[in-house]
C-alpha cells in the first residue's frame, strides 16, 4: 500500500487545473502504453470546473479522446437528463464539445430498473468491457477479481462519504460485488444511488480525490492523524492496494 500524496491549493480553480493536468497525463500515458485509457468520473458539483478545463484548450487539444473510455463512479437513480444526474453534468461540461462515440461511454443506467437490477446490469457491462479489453495487473499486485481502471476520480462529502458509499451503510461493507445499490443515502438528494464498491475503488491504478472547503480539509487531517480503517468515513477507507492515491485539496 503506497502512502497518499496530498496537494494543497488556495482555491478550487488552481486545484481543479492541477488535478485535470494529472488526469491528462495518466490518460496519455495509458493510451500510449496499451491503445486506450479508462477514466472513472466523479459526480456532484465540485468536479464541474475540472471537466470544463479538460474540454478547453490547451488540455482539450492534448487529451487522447480517440482512445478514452468513460465510466461513472456513482449515479443517482433519476432520468439521464435530470438535473441530479451525474451523467448529465459530465455531458454539459466535459463532453459538450468532445462527444465520444457511444461504445466509449459507459454510464450507469439506473432509471427504469430497480436499483438491484441496475447494479447487476452495470457490473455486467464492466465485466464485458474488461473481457474485451483485458488489462493485466496481477504481477503488480492488483487483484484479478476486480476491474483495473487507469484513473478513478472521487470526491468527498462533508460527512466523509465518497462515490455513493455512506457512513454506516451496508453497501460500504461489500466484498465481492463490483457495483452496489444504496436505497437510502445519507445525504440529499434522497433518491436511490448506485456506486462502484470499495474493493473496485481500492483496485484502481490511480485514484484521485478532489475536495474543497475547510470542513473537508479537517476530515482529511483526521485521516492522517488516526488509523484510517478505524474511522467511520468511507473516504478514509479508500487506500489502493497497489495503485497511487493522490488528494487535490482546495481551501
mmCIF file of C-alpha atoms in Angstrom:
data_model
loop_
_atom_site.group_PDB
_atom_site.id
_atom_site.type_symbol
_atom_site.label_atom_id
_atom_site.label_comp_id
_atom_site.label_asym_id
_atom_site.label_seq_id
_atom_site.Cartn_x
_atom_site.Cartn_y
_atom_site.Cartn_z
ATOM 1 C CA UNK A 1 0.000 0.000 0.000
ATOM 2 C CA UNK A 2 1.516 3.291 -1.123
ATOM 3 C CA UNK A 3 1.199 6.388 1.083
ATOM 4 C CA UNK A 4 -1.177 9.098 -0.084
ATOM 5 C CA UNK A 5 0.197 12.236 -1.697
ATOM 6 C CA UNK A 6 -1.585 15.439 -0.703
ATOM 7 C CA UNK A 7 -1.540 18.534 -2.919
ATOM 8 C CA UNK A 8 -2.916 21.708 -1.326
ATOM 9 C CA UNK A 9 -4.097 24.770 -3.245
ATOM 10 C CA UNK A 10 -5.514 28.149 -2.227
ATOM 11 C CA UNK A 11 -8.647 27.892 -4.366
ATOM 12 C CA UNK A 12 -10.714 25.471 -6.423
ATOM 13 C CA UNK A 13 -9.587 26.936 -9.761
ATOM 14 C CA UNK A 14 -5.888 26.137 -9.286
ATOM 15 C CA UNK A 15 -6.744 22.843 -7.600
ATOM 16 C CA UNK A 16 -9.007 21.785 -10.477
ATOM 17 C CA UNK A 17 -6.369 22.700 -13.033
ATOM 18 C CA UNK A 18 -3.678 20.645 -11.279
ATOM 19 C CA UNK A 19 -5.984 17.656 -10.995
ATOM 20 C CA UNK A 20 -7.049 17.984 -14.633
ATOM 21 C CA UNK A 21 -3.401 18.034 -15.710
ATOM 22 C CA UNK A 22 -2.747 14.850 -13.720
ATOM 23 C CA UNK A 23 -5.729 13.126 -15.326
ATOM 24 C CA UNK A 24 -4.466 14.207 -18.749
ATOM 25 C CA UNK A 25 -1.006 12.805 -18.012
ATOM 26 C CA UNK A 26 -2.438 9.463 -16.846
ATOM 27 C CA UNK A 27 -4.726 9.094 -19.859
ATOM 28 C CA UNK A 28 -1.962 9.979 -22.312
ATOM 29 C CA UNK A 29 0.455 7.548 -20.660
ATOM 30 C CA UNK A 30 -2.022 4.661 -20.643
ATOM 31 C CA UNK A 31 -3.230 5.381 -24.170
ATOM 32 C CA UNK A 32 0.352 5.259 -25.412
ATOM 33 C CA UNK A 33 1.026 2.053 -23.479
ATOM 34 C CA UNK A 34 -1.982 -0.021 -24.487
ATOM 35 C CA UNK A 35 -4.015 1.937 -27.044
ATOM 36 C CA UNK A 36 -6.835 3.079 -24.762
ATOM 37 C CA UNK A 37 -7.408 4.576 -21.338
ATOM 38 C CA UNK A 38 -10.157 4.250 -18.739
ATOM 39 C CA UNK A 39 -11.355 7.157 -16.620
ATOM 40 C CA UNK A 40 -13.977 6.920 -13.881
ATOM 41 C CA UNK A 41 -15.777 10.218 -13.328
ATOM 42 C CA UNK A 42 -16.994 11.645 -10.036
ATOM 43 C CA UNK A 43 -20.386 13.239 -9.546
ATOM 44 C CA UNK A 44 -21.537 16.210 -7.543
ATOM 45 C CA UNK A 45 -20.696 19.850 -8.196
ATOM 46 C CA UNK A 46 -17.001 20.017 -7.190
ATOM 47 C CA UNK A 47 -15.540 18.458 -10.393
ATOM 48 C CA UNK A 48 -17.573 20.687 -12.740
ATOM 49 C CA UNK A 49 -14.704 23.137 -13.278
ATOM 50 C CA UNK A 50 -12.211 20.303 -13.736
ATOM 51 C CA UNK A 51 -14.352 18.859 -16.534
ATOM 52 C CA UNK A 52 -14.627 22.269 -18.178
ATOM 53 C CA UNK A 53 -10.831 22.611 -18.114
ATOM 54 C CA UNK A 54 -10.346 19.206 -19.748
ATOM 55 C CA UNK A 55 -12.717 20.303 -22.509
ATOM 56 C CA UNK A 56 -10.937 23.616 -23.111
ATOM 57 C CA UNK A 57 -7.588 24.286 -24.838
ATOM 58 C CA UNK A 58 -4.808 23.624 -24.173
ATOM 59 C CA UNK A 59 -5.828 20.462 -22.266
ATOM 60 C CA UNK A 60 -8.595 19.653 -24.744
ATOM 61 C CA UNK A 61 -6.076 19.513 -27.596
ATOM 62 C CA UNK A 62 -3.825 17.088 -25.708
ATOM 63 C CA UNK A 63 -6.474 14.699 -24.383
ATOM 64 C CA UNK A 64 -6.418 11.312 -26.211
ATOM 65 C CA UNK A 65 -10.154 11.380 -26.885
ATOM 66 C CA UNK A 66 -9.976 8.688 -29.549
ATOM 67 C CA UNK A 67 -8.850 6.069 -27.031
ATOM 68 C CA UNK A 68 -10.728 7.313 -23.966
ATOM 69 C CA UNK A 69 -13.413 5.220 -22.267
ATOM 70 C CA UNK A 70 -15.504 6.980 -19.638
ATOM 71 C CA UNK A 71 -17.167 5.323 -16.671
ATOM 72 C CA UNK A 72 -19.024 6.712 -13.677
ATOM 73 C CA UNK A 73 -18.212 6.031 -10.036
ATOM 74 C CA UNK A 74 -21.791 6.531 -8.910
ATOM 75 C CA UNK A 75 -25.159 7.739 -10.088
ATOM 76 C CA UNK A 76 -28.493 8.869 -8.694
ATOM 77 C CA UNK A 77 -31.459 6.805 -9.903
ATOM 78 C CA UNK A 78 -33.006 9.580 -11.974
ATOM 79 C CA UNK A 79 -33.557 10.128 -15.680
ATOM 80 C CA UNK A 80 -30.298 10.881 -17.549
ATOM 81 C CA UNK A 81 -31.493 14.403 -18.394
ATOM 82 C CA UNK A 82 -32.457 15.174 -14.781
ATOM 83 C CA UNK A 83 -30.597 17.980 -13.005
ATOM 84 C CA UNK A 84 -29.374 15.488 -10.362
ATOM 85 C CA UNK A 85 -27.848 13.154 -12.963
ATOM 86 C CA UNK A 86 -24.064 12.777 -12.820
ATOM 87 C CA UNK A 87 -24.150 11.675 -16.446
ATOM 88 C CA UNK A 88 -25.891 14.920 -17.426
ATOM 89 C CA UNK A 89 -23.331 17.040 -15.569
ATOM 90 C CA UNK A 90 -20.465 15.405 -17.462
ATOM 91 C CA UNK A 91 -22.398 15.811 -20.700
ATOM 92 C CA UNK A 92 -22.777 19.575 -20.413
ATOM 93 C CA UNK A 93 -19.169 20.121 -19.294
ATOM 94 C CA UNK A 94 -16.621 17.517 -20.335
ATOM 95 C CA UNK A 95 -18.459 16.196 -23.392
ATOM 96 C CA UNK A 96 -20.165 19.338 -24.655
ATOM 97 C CA UNK A 97 -17.538 19.916 -27.357
ATOM 98 C CA UNK A 98 -15.996 16.438 -27.496
ATOM 99 C CA UNK A 99 -18.804 13.902 -27.676
ATOM 100 C CA UNK A 100 -17.392 10.405 -27.549
ATOM 101 C CA UNK A 101 -18.845 7.576 -29.645
ATOM 102 C CA UNK A 102 -21.448 5.530 -27.792
ATOM 103 C CA UNK A 103 -19.157 2.479 -27.336
ATOM 104 C CA UNK A 104 -16.745 4.703 -25.363
ATOM 105 C CA UNK A 105 -19.406 5.919 -22.919
ATOM 106 C CA UNK A 106 -20.325 3.659 -20.038
ATOM 107 C CA UNK A 107 -22.875 5.492 -17.872
ATOM 108 C CA UNK A 108 -24.728 3.844 -15.023
ATOM 109 C CA UNK A 109 -28.290 3.346 -16.259
ATOM 110 C CA UNK A 110 -30.411 3.199 -13.138
ATOM 111 C CA UNK A 111 -33.608 4.790 -14.377
ATOM 112 C CA UNK A 112 -36.397 2.366 -15.291
ATOM 113 C CA UNK A 113 -34.973 -0.563 -13.296
ATOM 114 C CA UNK A 114 -34.913 -1.486 -9.659
ATOM 115 C CA UNK A 115 -31.637 -0.384 -8.019
ATOM 116 C CA UNK A 116 -30.520 -4.006 -7.600
ATOM 117 C CA UNK A 117 -31.250 -4.763 -11.258
ATOM 118 C CA UNK A 118 -29.363 -1.646 -12.317
ATOM 119 C CA UNK A 119 -26.357 -2.615 -10.179
ATOM 120 C CA UNK A 120 -26.292 -6.065 -11.768
ATOM 121 C CA UNK A 121 -26.591 -4.554 -15.253
ATOM 122 C CA UNK A 122 -23.681 -2.162 -14.739
ATOM 123 C CA UNK A 123 -21.499 -4.886 -13.274
ATOM 124 C CA UNK A 124 -22.221 -6.986 -16.355
ATOM 125 C CA UNK A 125 -21.269 -4.061 -18.596
ATOM 126 C CA UNK A 126 -17.987 -3.651 -16.727
ATOM 127 C CA UNK A 127 -17.217 -7.360 -16.928
ATOM 128 C CA UNK A 128 -17.967 -7.379 -20.653
ATOM 129 C CA UNK A 129 -15.722 -4.365 -21.234
ATOM 130 C CA UNK A 130 -12.745 -5.779 -19.376
ATOM 131 C CA UNK A 131 -13.240 -9.128 -21.099
ATOM 132 C CA UNK A 132 -12.927 -7.325 -24.448
ATOM 133 C CA UNK A 133 -10.099 -5.100 -23.173
ATOM 134 C CA UNK A 134 -8.024 -7.347 -20.922
ATOM 135 C CA UNK A 135 -5.702 -5.492 -18.570
ATOM 136 C CA UNK A 136 -3.129 -7.469 -16.628
ATOM 137 C CA UNK A 137 -2.054 -6.164 -13.261
ATOM 138 C CA UNK A 138 -1.562 -9.311 -11.211
ATOM 139 C CA UNK A 139 2.216 -9.105 -11.339
ATOM 140 C CA UNK A 140 1.988 -5.575 -9.965
ATOM 141 C CA UNK A 141 -0.175 -6.594 -7.022
ATOM 142 C CA UNK A 142 -3.578 -5.664 -8.447
ATOM 143 C CA UNK A 143 -6.474 -8.045 -7.878
ATOM 144 C CA UNK A 144 -7.663 -10.120 -10.856
ATOM 145 C CA UNK A 145 -11.108 -10.310 -9.232
ATOM 146 C CA UNK A 146 -11.932 -6.644 -9.760
ATOM 147 C CA UNK A 147 -11.627 -4.230 -12.708
ATOM 148 C CA UNK A 148 -8.368 -2.348 -13.071
ATOM 149 C CA UNK A 149 -9.224 1.242 -14.014
ATOM 150 C CA UNK A 150 -6.417 3.559 -15.090
ATOM 151 C CA UNK A 151 -7.788 6.594 -13.261
ATOM 152 C CA UNK A 152 -10.607 6.923 -10.728
ATOM 153 C CA UNK A 153 -11.698 10.430 -9.786
ATOM 154 C CA UNK A 154 -13.520 10.742 -6.466
ATOM 155 C CA UNK A 155 -14.981 13.471 -4.334
ATOM 156 C CA UNK A 156 -15.784 13.575 -0.632
ATOM 157 C CA UNK A 157 -18.869 14.853 1.138
ATOM 158 C CA UNK A 158 -18.774 16.740 4.411
ATOM 159 C CA UNK A 159 -19.922 13.514 6.114
ATOM 160 C CA UNK A 160 -16.891 11.700 4.667
ATOM 161 C CA UNK A 161 -18.800 9.742 2.032
ATOM 162 C CA UNK A 162 -17.282 9.085 -1.359
ATOM 163 C CA UNK A 163 -18.994 7.977 -4.575
ATOM 164 C CA UNK A 164 -22.296 6.781 -3.053
ATOM 165 C CA UNK A 165 -20.711 4.903 -0.173
ATOM 166 C CA UNK A 166 -22.066 6.444 3.017
ATOM 167 C CA UNK A 167 -21.048 6.054 6.670
ATOM 168 C CA UNK A 168 -22.768 3.185 8.434
ATOM 169 C CA UNK A 169 -24.436 1.758 5.320
ATOM 170 C CA UNK A 170 -24.248 -1.898 4.325
ATOM 171 C CA UNK A 171 -23.006 -1.095 0.797
ATOM 172 C CA UNK A 172 -19.706 0.053 2.289
ATOM 173 C CA UNK A 173 -19.004 -3.471 3.547
ATOM 174 C CA UNK A 174 -19.485 -5.241 0.205
ATOM 175 C CA UNK A 175 -16.502 -7.506 -0.506
ATOM 176 C CA UNK A 176 -17.345 -9.264 -3.790
ATOM 177 C CA UNK A 177 -19.697 -7.258 -5.974
ATOM 178 C CA UNK A 178 -18.387 -4.595 -8.320
ATOM 179 C CA UNK A 179 -21.462 -2.359 -8.151
ATOM 180 C CA UNK A 180 -23.732 -1.777 -5.170
ATOM 181 C CA UNK A 181 -27.132 -0.172 -4.661
ATOM 182 C CA UNK A 182 -27.866 2.248 -1.838
ATOM 183 C CA UNK A 183 -31.604 2.756 -1.332
ATOM 184 C CA UNK A 184 -31.395 5.383 1.421
ATOM 185 C CA UNK A 185 -28.332 7.627 1.000
ATOM 186 C CA UNK A 186 -27.025 9.564 3.951
ATOM 187 C CA UNK A 187 -27.188 12.924 2.179
ATOM 188 C CA UNK A 188 -29.674 14.717 -0.098
ATOM 189 C CA UNK A 189 -30.973 14.290 -2.683
ATOM 190 C CA UNK A 190 -32.641 11.304 -1.047
ATOM 191 C CA UNK A 191 -33.030 9.111 -4.105
ATOM 192 C CA UNK A 192 -31.570 5.618 -4.507
ATOM 193 C CA UNK A 193 -27.956 5.547 -5.652
ATOM 194 C CA UNK A 194 -25.661 3.150 -7.468
ATOM 195 C CA UNK A 195 -21.941 3.048 -6.772
ATOM 196 C CA UNK A 196 -18.762 1.197 -7.534
ATOM 197 C CA UNK A 197 -17.880 -0.869 -4.496
ATOM 198 C CA UNK A 198 -14.965 -0.179 -2.162
ATOM 199 C CA UNK A 199 -12.876 -3.125 -3.478
ATOM 200 C CA UNK A 200 -13.179 -1.700 -7.000
ATOM 201 C CA UNK A 201 -12.048 1.740 -5.847
ATOM 202 C CA UNK A 202 -9.116 0.187 -3.999
ATOM 203 C CA UNK A 203 -8.025 -1.699 -7.119
ATOM 204 C CA UNK A 204 -7.525 1.453 -9.206
ATOM 205 C CA UNK A 205 -4.159 2.153 -10.794
ATOM 206 C CA UNK A 206 -4.503 5.873 -9.969
ATOM 207 C CA UNK A 207 -7.083 7.197 -7.503
ATOM 208 C CA UNK A 208 -7.506 10.973 -7.322
ATOM 209 C CA UNK A 209 -9.623 12.814 -4.767
ATOM 210 C CA UNK A 210 -10.795 16.348 -5.477
ATOM 211 C CA UNK A 211 -12.041 18.132 -2.355
ATOM 212 C CA UNK A 212 -12.766 21.738 -1.466
ATOM 213 C CA UNK A 213 -13.661 23.501 1.757
ATOM 214 C CA UNK A 214 -12.383 23.835 5.313
ATOM 215 C CA UNK A 215 -14.542 21.019 6.732
ATOM 216 C CA UNK A 216 -13.271 18.501 4.191
ATOM 217 C CA UNK A 217 -9.714 19.620 4.826
ATOM 218 C CA UNK A 218 -10.182 18.947 8.553
ATOM 219 C CA UNK A 219 -11.558 15.478 7.772
ATOM 220 C CA UNK A 220 -8.509 14.719 5.679
ATOM 221 C CA UNK A 221 -6.270 15.760 8.561
ATOM 222 C CA UNK A 222 -8.076 13.191 10.728
ATOM 223 C CA UNK A 223 -7.350 10.510 8.145
ATOM 224 C CA UNK A 224 -3.637 11.030 8.664
ATOM 225 C CA UNK A 225 -3.724 11.539 12.421
ATOM 226 C CA UNK A 226 -5.654 8.315 13.076
ATOM 227 C CA UNK A 227 -5.550 4.817 11.627
ATOM 228 C CA UNK A 228 -7.930 5.321 8.679
ATOM 229 C CA UNK A 229 -9.682 1.973 8.963
ATOM 230 C CA UNK A 230 -10.975 2.770 12.450
ATOM 231 C CA UNK A 231 -12.655 5.970 11.235
ATOM 232 C CA UNK A 232 -16.342 5.967 10.218
ATOM 233 C CA UNK A 233 -15.680 7.854 6.986
ATOM 234 C CA UNK A 234 -15.852 5.868 3.735
ATOM 235 C CA UNK A 235 -13.317 8.165 2.050
ATOM 236 C CA UNK A 236 -10.756 7.180 4.689
ATOM 237 C CA UNK A 237 -11.111 3.557 3.605
ATOM 238 C CA UNK A 238 -10.071 4.281 0.032
ATOM 239 C CA UNK A 239 -6.494 3.049 0.304
ATOM 240 C CA UNK A 240 -5.445 1.475 -3.019
ATOM 241 C CA UNK A 241 -3.658 -1.820 -2.504
ATOM 242 C CA UNK A 242 -1.118 -1.260 -5.276
ATOM 243 C CA UNK A 243 -2.202 1.907 -7.036
ATOM 244 C CA UNK A 244 -1.342 5.515 -6.322
ATOM 245 C CA UNK A 245 -3.565 7.714 -4.157
ATOM 246 C CA UNK A 246 -3.486 11.491 -4.552
ATOM 247 C CA UNK A 247 -5.560 14.159 -2.836
ATOM 248 C CA UNK A 248 -6.102 17.532 -4.530
ATOM 249 C CA UNK A 249 -7.422 19.831 -1.811
ATOM 250 C CA UNK A 250 -8.589 23.437 -2.162
ATOM 251 C CA UNK A 251 -9.132 25.960 0.615
#
